[in-house]
Amino acid sequence: MATVHFGSRQVRPDTDRIWRKKKRKENILMGSDFKSIPIIDIRPLLDKCNDPKMAEDPRVSEVVKQLDQACREIGFFYVEGHGIPDSLVKEVRDVTRKFFHLPFEEKIKIKLSPMTGYRGYQRVGENVTKGLPDMHEAIDYYREVEPGKYGTLGSVMEGSNPWPDNPSNFNQLMEEYITLLTDLSRIIMRGIAVALGGSPDTFEGEIAGDPFWVFRIIGYPVSTDTSTADIQDYGIGCGAHTDYGLLTLVNQDDDITALQVRNRSGEWIWANPIPGTFVCNIGDMLKVLSNGLYESTLHRVVNSPKYRVSVPFFYEPNFDTVLEPLDFCKQKTGGLSKFEPVIYGEHLVRKVTTNFVM
Ligand SMILES: N=C(N)NCCCC[C@H](N)C(=O)O
Ligand SMILES: O=C(O)CCC(=O)C(=O)O
Ligand SMILES: [Fe+2]
């Protein structure tokens, strides 16, 4: 087998071939044969985000054009000029590393269980993707759901977030971060709304005016065998999956290459860390709303010889709204709905209740 150099933009030749064959057979065409992921400077969008005429601004329309192309062809892009201080972004990773360094008895104090609405700590191998255990430990947080808020639809997700006492600033730091990323996501979604041809507030009100969110704090252990440079030996930190909601913003360690994105030919393209940026990707609900114009792209994480932390924030629609392809998106895609209506909360509960072996 050909050697693959870790950290480069190359692909795994074996899986690559299998995927291509499978996709030819199924005749599924998704995304494009992208080889890299673009960086989009969203500063103009931040500057004009609350201006109802933002779409007419030439600097904003340049950003919108880039968002449209990235979302149609890749489903992934990096954002820079996002306004979140680098020091905060880094501190979130530092505090995460500190938590995962604690003894197991300390971490298990905030154990995830159905009692907490699936919030809390999960050990390596407890999360499963397509039937295989993922080689990561994590803490899952969700927007809190008070008892009865969404009736039976939301009962599985009822619960409050278990914050650890140690590191002592963990809770306050993460809540501040969640607040800022919720706001940033709303702004990027305004750009995406215009990119799709809608008005900036398309994803507010009924669709995501009261957005749900998911926050994962992840640690990927050092893989056992680091004697060869072949990525086959490093194990899968998170199996191939798509994200569930509207938009994901990933804060990843800036010195480890681990996240991979699948292109149309089935090649795995590295999303190398780029300091000062978030990796953004489209979730399943935006695929439905856009009637498939934008793809929720498959991605996975490969482990490495170094312990890696990554902290994705998932910006989601309202928990209980019925979502279906938007009319103006249907018009751009042949007029017919390609997806049945879905309730985001049902999609999430289906995932959450099958994601764990405990
Ligand atoms: N909230 C999100 N998107 N979480 C992504 C986790 C992906 C792995 C999970 N076991 C799965 O199979 O979906
Ligand atoms: O670890 C990463 O960089 C991404 C993790 C991921 O894709 C997820 O949790 O959904
Ligand atoms: Fe993901």
CSV table of C-alpha atoms and ligand atoms in Angstrom, one decimal:
chain,number,residue,atom,x,y,z
A,1,MET,CA,0.0,0.0,0.0
A,2,ALA,CA,1.2,3.5,-0.8
A,3,THR,CA,2.6,5.4,2.1
A,4,VAL,CA,0.5,8.3,3.4
A,5,HIS,CA,2.3,11.1,5.0
A,6,PHE,CA,0.6,12.3,8.2
A,7,GLY,CA,-0.3,15.9,8.1
A,8,SER,CA,-0.3,16.3,4.4
A,9,ARG,CA,-3.4,16.8,2.2
A,10,GLN,CA,-3.2,13.3,0.9
A,11,VAL,CA,-5.9,10.6,1.2
A,12,ARG,CA,-6.0,7.0,2.3
A,13,PRO,CA,-5.7,5.1,-0.9
A,14,ASP,CA,-7.7,2.0,0.2
A,15,THR,CA,-10.8,3.6,1.6
A,16,ASP,CA,-10.7,6.1,-1.2
A,17,ARG,CA,-11.0,3.4,-3.8
A,18,ILE,CA,-13.8,1.6,-2.0
A,19,TRP,CA,-15.8,4.8,-1.6
A,20,ARG,CA,-15.5,5.7,-5.2
A,21,LYS,CA,-16.7,2.3,-6.3
A,22,LYS,CA,-19.6,2.4,-3.9
A,23,LYS,CA,-20.7,5.8,-4.9
A,24,ARG,CA,-20.6,5.0,-8.6
A,25,LYS,CA,-22.9,2.0,-7.9
A,26,GLU,CA,-25.3,4.1,-5.9
A,27,ASN,CA,-25.0,7.0,-8.4
A,28,ILE,CA,-25.0,9.5,-5.6
A,29,LEU,CA,-23.4,12.7,-6.4
A,30,MET,CA,-22.7,15.0,-3.6
A,31,GLY,CA,-20.6,18.1,-3.2
A,32,SER,CA,-17.7,18.3,-5.6
A,33,ASP,CA,-14.2,17.0,-6.0
A,34,PHE,CA,-12.7,19.7,-3.7
A,35,LYS,CA,-9.1,19.2,-2.6
A,36,SER,CA,-9.0,22.0,0.0
A,37,ILE,CA,-11.3,24.0,2.2
A,38,PRO,CA,-11.6,27.8,1.7
A,39,ILE,CA,-11.0,30.5,4.3
A,40,ILE,CA,-13.6,33.2,4.4
A,41,ASP,CA,-13.0,36.5,6.1
A,42,ILE,CA,-16.4,37.4,7.6
A,43,ARG,CA,-15.5,40.7,9.1
A,44,PRO,CA,-17.8,42.7,6.6
A,45,LEU,CA,-20.7,40.4,7.7
A,46,LEU,CA,-20.0,41.2,11.3
A,47,ASP,CA,-19.9,45.0,10.6
A,48,LYS,CA,-23.2,45.0,8.7
A,49,CYS,CA,-25.1,42.1,10.3
A,50,ASN,CA,-28.0,44.1,11.7
A,51,ASP,CA,-28.4,46.3,8.7
A,52,PRO,CA,-31.5,45.2,6.8
A,53,LYS,CA,-29.9,46.3,3.6
A,54,MET,CA,-26.7,44.3,4.3
A,55,ALA,CA,-27.1,42.3,1.0
A,56,GLU,CA,-26.5,45.5,-1.0
A,57,ASP,CA,-23.1,46.2,0.6
A,58,PRO,CA,-20.4,45.1,-1.9
A,59,ARG,CA,-18.1,43.8,0.8
A,60,VAL,CA,-20.9,41.8,2.3
A,61,SER,CA,-22.0,40.4,-1.1
A,62,GLU,CA,-18.4,39.2,-1.7
A,63,VAL,CA,-18.6,37.2,1.6
A,64,VAL,CA,-22.0,35.9,0.7
A,65,LYS,CA,-20.7,34.7,-2.7
A,66,GLN,CA,-17.9,32.8,-1.0
A,67,LEU,CA,-20.3,31.3,1.6
A,68,ASP,CA,-22.6,30.2,-1.2
A,69,GLN,CA,-19.8,28.5,-3.2
A,70,ALA,CA,-18.4,26.8,-0.1
A,71,CYS,CA,-21.8,25.5,1.1
A,72,ARG,CA,-22.8,24.2,-2.3
A,73,GLU,CA,-19.5,22.5,-3.2
A,74,ILE,CA,-18.0,21.5,0.1
A,75,GLY,CA,-20.3,22.0,3.1
A,76,PHE,CA,-17.2,23.2,5.0
A,77,PHE,CA,-15.3,26.4,5.2
A,78,TYR,CA,-13.0,28.2,7.7
A,79,VAL,CA,-14.0,31.6,9.1
A,80,GLU,CA,-11.6,34.3,10.1
A,81,GLY,CA,-12.3,37.9,11.1
A,82,HIS,CA,-15.0,36.4,13.4
A,83,GLY,CA,-14.4,38.7,16.4
A,84,ILE,CA,-14.0,36.0,19.1
A,85,PRO,CA,-10.7,36.8,20.9
A,86,ASP,CA,-7.9,34.3,20.3
A,87,SER,CA,-7.1,34.3,24.0
A,88,LEU,CA,-10.6,33.0,24.8
A,89,VAL,CA,-10.6,30.4,22.0
A,90,LYS,CA,-7.2,29.1,23.3
A,91,GLU,CA,-8.3,29.2,27.0
A,92,VAL,CA,-11.3,27.0,26.1
A,93,ARG,CA,-8.9,24.4,24.8
A,94,ASP,CA,-6.4,24.8,27.7
A,95,VAL,CA,-9.2,24.3,30.3
A,96,THR,CA,-10.5,21.3,28.4
A,97,ARG,CA,-7.0,19.7,28.4
A,98,LYS,CA,-6.8,20.3,32.2
A,99,PHE,CA,-10.1,18.6,32.8
A,100,PHE,CA,-9.2,15.5,30.8
A,101,HIS,CA,-5.9,15.3,32.6
A,102,LEU,CA,-7.8,14.8,35.9
A,103,PRO,CA,-8.1,11.3,37.4
A,104,PHE,CA,-11.0,9.2,36.2
A,105,GLU,CA,-12.7,9.4,39.6
A,106,GLU,CA,-12.9,13.1,39.3
A,107,LYS,CA,-14.2,13.1,35.7
A,108,ILE,CA,-16.8,10.5,36.4
A,109,LYS,CA,-18.4,12.9,38.9
A,110,ILE,CA,-20.2,14.5,36.0
A,111,LYS,CA,-21.1,11.3,34.2
A,112,LEU,CA,-23.4,11.4,31.3
A,113,SER,CA,-26.6,9.4,31.8
A,114,PRO,CA,-30.3,9.4,30.7
A,115,MET,CA,-31.0,11.1,34.1
A,116,THR,CA,-29.1,14.2,33.0
A,117,GLY,CA,-30.7,14.2,29.6
A,118,TYR,CA,-27.5,12.7,28.2
A,119,ARG,CA,-25.4,15.6,29.5
A,120,GLY,CA,-22.0,15.0,31.0
A,121,TYR,CA,-18.8,13.0,30.8
A,122,GLN,CA,-18.4,9.9,28.6
A,123,ARG,CA,-15.2,7.8,28.7
A,124,VAL,CA,-13.3,6.6,25.6
A,125,GLY,CA,-15.3,4.1,23.6
A,126,GLU,CA,-18.7,5.0,25.1
A,127,ASN,CA,-19.8,7.1,22.1
A,128,VAL,CA,-20.5,5.0,19.0
A,129,THR,CA,-20.8,6.0,15.4
A,130,LYS,CA,-22.3,3.5,12.9
A,131,GLY,CA,-21.9,0.7,15.4
A,132,LEU,CA,-18.2,1.3,16.1
A,133,PRO,CA,-16.8,2.8,19.3
A,134,ASP,CA,-15.2,6.2,18.9
A,135,MET,CA,-11.7,6.7,20.4
A,136,HIS,CA,-12.5,9.8,22.3
A,137,GLU,CA,-13.6,11.0,25.7
A,138,ALA,CA,-16.0,13.9,25.9
A,139,ILE,CA,-18.4,16.1,27.8
A,140,ASP,CA,-21.7,16.8,26.1
A,141,TYR,CA,-23.7,19.8,27.0
A,142,TYR,CA,-27.1,20.9,25.6
A,143,ARG,CA,-29.2,23.9,26.0
A,144,GLU,CA,-31.1,23.2,29.2
A,145,VAL,CA,-34.7,21.9,28.9
A,146,GLU,CA,-37.0,22.4,31.8
A,147,PRO,CA,-39.5,19.6,32.6
A,148,GLY,CA,-42.5,19.6,30.4
A,149,LYS,CA,-41.2,22.4,28.1
A,150,TYR,CA,-41.6,20.4,24.9
A,151,GLY,CA,-43.9,17.6,26.2
A,152,THR,CA,-43.1,14.1,25.2
A,153,LEU,CA,-41.0,15.3,22.3
A,154,GLY,CA,-38.4,16.9,24.6
A,155,SER,CA,-38.6,14.6,27.6
A,156,VAL,CA,-35.4,12.7,26.8
A,157,MET,CA,-33.5,16.0,26.6
A,158,GLU,CA,-34.8,17.3,29.9
A,159,GLY,CA,-32.1,18.1,32.4
A,160,SER,CA,-29.5,20.6,33.4
A,161,ASN,CA,-25.8,20.7,32.6
A,162,PRO,CA,-23.4,19.1,35.1
A,163,TRP,CA,-20.4,21.5,35.4
A,164,PRO,CA,-17.2,20.2,37.1
A,165,ASP,CA,-15.8,22.0,40.2
A,166,ASN,CA,-12.3,21.6,38.8
A,167,PRO,CA,-10.9,23.5,36.9
A,168,SER,CA,-12.6,26.2,38.9
A,169,ASN,CA,-13.2,28.6,36.0
A,170,PHE,CA,-14.6,25.9,33.7
A,171,ASN,CA,-18.3,26.7,34.1
A,172,GLN,CA,-18.1,30.4,33.8
A,173,LEU,CA,-15.6,30.2,30.8
A,174,MET,CA,-17.7,27.7,28.9
A,175,GLU,CA,-20.9,29.6,29.4
A,176,GLU,CA,-19.3,32.8,28.2
A,177,TYR,CA,-18.0,31.0,25.2
A,178,ILE,CA,-21.4,29.5,24.4
A,179,THR,CA,-23.0,32.9,24.5
A,180,LEU,CA,-20.5,34.4,22.1
A,181,LEU,CA,-20.6,31.5,19.7
A,182,THR,CA,-24.4,31.5,19.7
A,183,ASP,CA,-24.3,35.1,18.5
A,184,LEU,CA,-21.6,34.5,16.0
A,185,SER,CA,-23.5,31.6,14.5
A,186,ARG,CA,-26.6,33.7,14.2
A,187,ILE,CA,-24.6,36.2,12.2
A,188,ILE,CA,-23.1,33.6,9.9
A,189,MET,CA,-26.6,32.2,9.4
A,190,ARG,CA,-27.7,35.6,8.2
A,191,GLY,CA,-25.0,35.5,5.6
A,192,ILE,CA,-26.0,32.0,4.6
A,193,ALA,CA,-29.7,33.1,4.3
A,194,VAL,CA,-28.7,35.8,1.8
A,195,ALA,CA,-26.4,33.3,0.0
A,196,LEU,CA,-29.4,31.0,-0.5
A,197,GLY,CA,-31.4,33.9,-1.9
A,198,GLY,CA,-33.5,34.6,1.1
A,199,SER,CA,-33.8,37.6,3.4
A,200,PRO,CA,-31.2,37.9,6.2
A,201,ASP,CA,-33.7,36.8,8.9
A,202,THR,CA,-34.8,33.6,7.2
A,203,PHE,CA,-33.4,31.5,10.0
A,204,GLU,CA,-34.8,33.6,12.8
A,205,GLY,CA,-38.4,33.5,14.0
A,206,GLU,CA,-40.1,30.2,13.5
A,207,ILE,CA,-37.0,28.3,12.3
A,208,ALA,CA,-34.2,29.3,14.7
A,209,GLY,CA,-35.3,32.4,16.5
A,210,ASP,CA,-35.1,30.4,19.8
A,211,PRO,CA,-32.0,28.3,18.8
A,212,PHE,CA,-31.2,25.1,20.5
A,213,TRP,CA,-27.5,24.3,20.9
A,214,VAL,CA,-25.1,21.4,21.5
A,215,PHE,CA,-21.6,21.8,22.9
A,216,ARG,CA,-19.1,19.0,22.9
A,217,ILE,CA,-15.8,19.1,24.7
A,218,ILE,CA,-13.7,16.4,23.2
A,219,GLY,CA,-10.3,14.7,24.0
A,220,TYR,CA,-8.7,12.3,21.6
A,221,PRO,CA,-6.2,10.0,23.3
A,222,VAL,CA,-2.8,9.3,22.0
A,223,SER,CA,-2.9,6.3,19.8
A,224,THR,CA,-1.0,3.3,21.1
A,225,ASP,CA,1.2,2.5,18.2
A,226,THR,CA,3.1,5.5,17.1
A,227,SER,CA,6.1,3.6,15.7
A,228,THR,CA,5.0,4.0,12.0
A,229,ALA,CA,3.8,7.0,10.2
A,230,ASP,CA,0.9,5.2,8.5
A,231,ILE,CA,-2.4,6.8,9.6
A,232,GLN,CA,-4.1,3.3,9.5
A,233,ASP,CA,-2.4,2.6,12.8
A,234,TYR,CA,-3.8,5.6,14.6
A,235,GLY,CA,-7.4,4.6,15.0
A,236,ILE,CA,-10.6,6.5,14.4
A,237,GLY,CA,-11.3,9.2,17.0
A,238,CYS,CA,-14.7,9.8,15.6
A,239,GLY,CA,-16.3,7.7,12.8
A,240,ALA,CA,-17.7,9.2,9.6
A,241,HIS,CA,-20.9,11.2,10.4
A,242,THR,CA,-22.8,14.3,9.5
A,243,ASP,CA,-23.8,16.9,12.1
A,244,TYR,CA,-27.4,17.2,13.0
A,245,GLY,CA,-28.5,20.9,13.0
A,246,LEU,CA,-27.7,24.1,11.1
A,247,LEU,CA,-24.1,25.1,11.5
A,248,THR,CA,-21.1,23.7,13.5
A,249,LEU,CA,-18.1,25.9,14.6
A,250,VAL,CA,-15.0,23.8,15.5
A,251,ASN,CA,-12.3,25.1,17.8
A,252,GLN,CA,-9.5,22.5,17.3
A,253,ASP,CA,-5.9,22.2,18.6
A,254,ASP,CA,-3.7,24.3,16.3
A,255,ASP,CA,-0.8,21.9,16.0
A,256,ILE,CA,-2.4,18.5,15.1
A,257,THR,CA,-4.0,17.4,11.8
A,258,ALA,CA,-6.9,15.1,12.5
A,259,LEU,CA,-10.2,16.2,11.0
A,260,GLN,CA,-11.0,14.9,7.5
A,261,VAL,CA,-13.8,15.8,5.1
A,262,ARG,CA,-15.1,13.5,2.4
A,263,ASN,CA,-15.4,14.9,-1.1
A,264,ARG,CA,-17.6,13.6,-3.9
A,265,SER,CA,-15.1,11.0,-5.1
A,266,GLY,CA,-14.8,9.6,-1.6
A,267,GLU,CA,-11.4,11.1,-0.9
A,268,TRP,CA,-10.7,12.3,2.6
A,269,ILE,CA,-9.5,15.9,2.6
A,270,TRP,CA,-7.7,17.2,5.7
A,271,ALA,CA,-9.2,20.1,7.5
A,272,ASN,CA,-5.8,21.2,8.9
A,273,PRO,CA,-5.9,23.6,11.8
A,274,ILE,CA,-5.5,27.2,10.8
A,275,PRO,CA,-4.8,29.4,13.9
A,276,GLY,CA,-7.3,32.2,14.3
A,277,THR,CA,-10.1,30.4,12.5
A,278,PHE,CA,-13.1,28.2,13.2
A,279,VAL,CA,-13.8,25.3,10.9
A,280,CYS,CA,-17.5,25.6,10.0
A,281,ASN,CA,-19.8,23.0,8.5
A,282,ILE,CA,-23.4,22.5,7.5
A,283,GLY,CA,-25.7,20.2,9.4
A,284,ASP,CA,-28.6,18.0,8.4
A,285,MET,CA,-31.3,20.6,9.1
A,286,LEU,CA,-29.8,23.1,6.7
A,287,LYS,CA,-29.6,20.5,4.0
A,288,VAL,CA,-33.3,19.9,4.4
A,289,LEU,CA,-34.2,23.6,4.6
A,290,SER,CA,-32.1,24.3,1.5
A,291,ASN,CA,-33.7,21.3,-0.3
A,292,GLY,CA,-30.2,19.8,-0.8
A,293,LEU,CA,-28.6,22.9,-2.3
A,294,TYR,CA,-26.3,22.8,0.7
A,295,GLU,CA,-24.8,19.5,1.8
A,296,SER,CA,-24.2,18.2,5.3
A,297,THR,CA,-20.9,16.7,4.5
A,298,LEU,CA,-19.5,13.5,6.0
A,299,HIS,CA,-16.4,14.0,8.1
A,300,ARG,CA,-14.4,12.0,10.6
A,301,VAL,CA,-11.5,12.3,13.0
A,302,VAL,CA,-8.2,10.3,12.9
A,303,ASN,CA,-6.2,10.0,16.1
A,304,SER,CA,-2.5,11.0,16.2
A,305,PRO,CA,0.6,10.5,18.3
A,306,LYS,CA,-0.4,13.5,20.4
A,307,TYR,CA,-3.4,14.0,22.7
A,308,ARG,CA,-5.8,16.3,20.9
A,309,VAL,CA,-8.6,18.5,22.1
A,310,SER,CA,-11.4,19.9,19.9
A,311,VAL,CA,-14.4,21.8,21.1
A,312,PRO,CA,-17.3,21.9,18.5
A,313,PHE,CA,-20.3,24.2,19.1
A,314,PHE,CA,-23.4,23.2,17.2
A,315,TYR,CA,-26.0,25.9,16.4
A,316,GLU,CA,-29.3,24.3,15.9
A,317,PRO,CA,-32.9,25.2,15.0
A,318,ASN,CA,-35.7,25.7,17.4
A,319,PHE,CA,-36.2,22.3,19.2
A,320,ASP,CA,-39.8,21.8,18.3
A,321,THR,CA,-40.5,23.4,14.9
A,322,VAL,CA,-41.4,21.3,11.8
A,323,LEU,CA,-38.7,22.0,9.2
A,324,GLU,CA,-39.2,21.5,5.5
A,325,PRO,CA,-37.5,22.8,2.3
A,326,LEU,CA,-37.9,26.5,2.0
A,327,ASP,CA,-40.0,27.6,-1.0
A,328,PHE,CA,-37.3,29.8,-2.6
A,329,CYS,CA,-34.8,26.9,-2.3
A,330,LYS,CA,-37.3,24.5,-3.9
A,331,GLN,CA,-37.6,26.9,-6.8
A,332,LYS,CA,-33.9,26.7,-7.3
A,333,THR,CA,-33.9,22.9,-7.3
A,334,GLY,CA,-36.6,21.9,-9.7
A,335,GLY,CA,-39.7,22.8,-7.7
A,336,LEU,CA,-40.2,19.5,-5.7
A,337,SER,CA,-39.4,18.8,-2.1
A,338,LYS,CA,-36.5,16.3,-1.8
A,339,PHE,CA,-37.1,15.8,1.9
A,340,GLU,CA,-40.0,15.0,4.2
A,341,PRO,CA,-40.7,17.5,6.9
A,342,VAL,CA,-38.7,16.8,10.1
A,343,ILE,CA,-38.8,18.1,13.7
A,344,TYR,CA,-35.2,18.9,14.8
A,345,GLY,CA,-35.9,17.6,18.3
A,346,GLU,CA,-36.9,14.2,17.0
A,347,HIS,CA,-33.8,14.0,14.8
A,348,LEU,CA,-31.6,14.9,17.9
A,349,VAL,CA,-33.4,12.4,20.2
A,350,ARG,CA,-33.0,9.6,17.6
A,351,LYS,CA,-29.3,10.3,17.5
A,352,VAL,CA,-28.7,10.8,21.2
A,353,THR,CA,-30.5,7.7,22.3
A,354,THR,CA,-28.5,5.5,19.9
A,355,ASN,CA,-25.1,7.1,20.3
A,356,PHE,CA,-24.0,5.5,23.6
A,357,VAL,CA,-23.1,2.1,25.0
A,358,MET,CA,-23.2,2.6,28.7
B,1,LIG,N1,-24.1,16.8,17.9
B,1,LIG,C1,-23.3,16.2,17.0
B,1,LIG,N2,-23.3,16.6,15.8
B,1,LIG,N3,-22.5,15.3,17.4
B,1,LIG,C2,-21.6,14.6,16.5
B,1,LIG,C3,-21.2,13.4,17.1
B,1,LIG,C4,-20.9,12.4,16.0
B,1,LIG,C5,-20.7,11.1,16.5
B,1,LIG,C6,-22.0,10.4,16.9
B,1,LIG,N4,-21.7,9.2,17.6
B,1,LIG,C7,-22.9,10.1,15.8
B,1,LIG,O1,-22.9,9.0,15.3
B,1,LIG,O2,-23.6,11.0,15.3
B,2,LIG,O1,-12.9,16.7,16.6
B,2,LIG,C1,-13.2,17.4,15.6
B,2,LIG,O2,-12.5,18.3,15.1
B,2,LIG,C2,-14.6,17.3,15.1
B,2,LIG,C3,-15.6,16.5,15.9
B,2,LIG,C4,-16.9,16.3,15.2
B,2,LIG,O3,-17.0,16.2,14.0
B,2,LIG,C5,-18.1,16.2,16.0
B,2,LIG,O4,-18.1,16.1,17.3
B,2,LIG,O5,-19.2,16.3,15.5
B,3,FE,FE,-19.1,16.4,13.4
